[in-house]
Amino acid sequence: MKEVNDLSKVVDLGPRLDPTSERVGQLLNAVRGIANRRLQQWVGNAFEHVDDALFDLAEKAENNAAQMHYFDGMRDVRKRRPLVERNFLAAINRELGELTHPKSPSPATTSVGIGGNAELTLVADNELEESLAITSMISKNDSRLARDLFAVNQRLSVICGGHKIDDASNPVAPAILSQAFRQALRELTADMRVKLIIYKLFDRYVLSSLEELYQEINDELIEAGVLPQLHHQVVRTPAASSASLSKSVDDDAVVRAVAGAESGDIPNDLLQTLHALFSARRAPTSAGSASGYAGAVGGSIGSGRALSSGPLPSAHELLGALSVLQNQIASAGPLPQAATGSDRDAADLSREVQQLKSQLLNQIGALRGERPSHVATIDEDTIDLVGMLFEFILEDRNLPVQMQVLLARLQIPYLKAAILDRKMFAHRQHPARRLLDGLAEQAKGWSDESDRDRRLYEKVKVIVEKLLHEFDDDLSIFERLLVDLQQFHDINKRRSELAEQRVAESTRGREKLELARRRAAREIVDRIGQHQLPPLLHGILARAWANHLVLTLLRHGEASNEFRSALHFIDDLIASTRPIKSAEDRHLLRQTLPNIERALRLGLANVAFQEQDIERLLGQLHAYYRQQLGEAGDDDAASVTEDAAMLSMPDTIQPMAGQDAGRENSRDPEPAMVPLDSPEWQQVQALQPGTWLEFSHIDQAMARAKLSWISPMTGRYLFVNRRGLKVADYAPEELAVLLADGKATVLAANALFDRAMSSIVTRLSQPENPIAPDA
């Protein structure tokens, strides 16, 4: 660092500067210029190496599909690189410019990383690897750069009027740089494998070079007289200790993450990040403990250390103690025969989940004669990780409370499985992990109404009981139970698919009929227009002929000759009611009548009129036309006045035309709407068949339903329960209103384990509330 020998260059800044002064603006501009020049160069270097890295991976790809992913990624990066670089640099420049005007981070800004590690947000299951990679980069570089970064923080605090600048608010700290880059990288459409490679290169060419940036910023501010005598002493806080205690991830970790993503695994070196985060959370604190599982288990370990300082329990001792606790639960009595779980049951189980570590140490103490003060770090991490997994299950709104209560009983068997095979959390295809995911997926669509015979509830209960009673140390039980669950699922899936198909076909048929009815009514009403038709002819069109039009549309379609002929009959029938004013009109009507009678006879037969009813109606029609032609007798007048609606007509024939026309012309109030740019409307548009929703109407019991079908004709959304039976159908606008009012909630589609891991990473990344110390 430069020595300050020229006293004329030293400015007496005092403890702090006025952040509105011109001098502060000059100093911040200098820092911003240094950061912009360095970061622009380093980010450019990182992107220069993207092509080579992706090309090498494409050459080594196992199949053409994977190879195309990398080639598509190369094209996407070339196209969008300028925008990514520009957005990244603009974000950092903006944050540096706002240092003198500190503001509370809003939800919109936290994703950019204003809060450092605390702002790791996970929006999809395929971002778990991305968030772990980001966490690894931040923790590794925070630890390595702590000395130089501390000095930068102190000097920036001075020129910003004494406002505290730390690792979480310094725009050139690894946390904010990483999160800003993550946000800028959202411009890329490439898949996660490509993004993980770019993160690796960002770490190598940007974060690994930050010493030079901090050195230059410190030199610049020292030369300006800002804390020239400052010694680089790092004050350790719980948040800062997260960096110093985190384990470094080697330079090829993210490349292996790509390979892991292709095989469905989370690489072990990224799982080490979780262990690092657990270690950081156990940093010494002066008072207080963490909320939730972390605080409860940390406190129990801490109190235990005062009792004994014996040797650490071995894995064999842990498994033995867990087996004793497992047997106590299994012997306490059978699980409920019916789904009687309640919020109180879930709360009781939540306390049991949090107390397991303390119970485990007590049980080891009972077995060995003295209570150990703590367990090995890796065992403690495993206990905590499984505990947080089951705490997540008890809080997961994707699961009905009754199913939460059942699945929460599996904490001890799964802890034993994790100790026996620590790869359980790393491999998505691990039988224990797949079994829990499968149980949660089956449970997601469960409800009292859809499981009246209790077949699903009993299946889940039986699996839980088998694990509690039969699992000792043979992990093959998970595979056997997984096969059993899959067979149960396949049988019920075939049944529900048949029911779904029938419901969809029935709904499709009703929609076709309704659309045909409306089309027929519209055609008749439009053609009648202002004409005043006699009741006899109006009845023929509104009843019998409307149904003939509907059947013609359904059978032949609107482009058919049959439908055009049916419409032509309407025009001829209406024209035949015009007054006769000349011999030519009379002659034209006489020529038209045979065609009208022939078409009407065929149409009436098409809608199942009986022969005697057809003859009766035609007799009335003949009488009407004799009146039109001036040839009617007294009997004809009586016949014409008879109401055509009194005809004996089949039940399938309904008076549609006037009814539907009246409905279309009614002034019903407009239904409630949500803006087309609202999140709820976008959520509706993004829904895909197979998505589960929870509906909670005020006057109905809460229901879970799966989106089964979206009508291509009306756009309505059809929902069924797990048995394939119809629950409801909604127009898109209606569904958006339900979502906006909180009466419908979309349930997560990704696997339980992935959701839990995402939640755990987010919680552990929070700088506050560290786990209480072991001693």
mmCIF file of C-alpha atoms in Angstrom, residues 60 248 355 384 563 565 643 653-655 708 746:
data_model
loop_
_atom_site.group_PDB
_atom_site.id
_atom_site.type_symbol
_atom_site.label_atom_id
_atom_site.label_comp_id
_atom_site.label_asym_id
_atom_site.label_seq_id
_atom_site.Cartn_x
_atom_site.Cartn_y
_atom_site.Cartn_z
ATOM 1 C CA LYS A 60 -17.575 -34.596 -24.790
ATOM 2 C CA SER A 248 -13.816 -23.504 -0.481
ATOM 3 C CA GLN A 355 -36.219 -31.888 20.084
ATOM 4 C CA ASP A 384 -29.714 -30.756 11.345
ATOM 5 C CA PHE A 563 -76.098 -26.776 -43.097
ATOM 6 C CA SER A 565 -79.577 -26.048 -47.128
ATOM 7 C CA ASP A 643 -100.810 -22.840 -31.088
ATOM 8 C CA ILE A 653 -86.467 -30.768 -28.614
ATOM 9 C CA GLN A 654 -86.293 -27.536 -26.638
ATOM 10 C CA PRO A 655 -87.352 -23.994 -27.571
ATOM 11 C CA SER A 708 -57.103 -31.888 -16.549
ATOM 12 C CA VAL A 746 -51.342 -23.083 -7.335
#
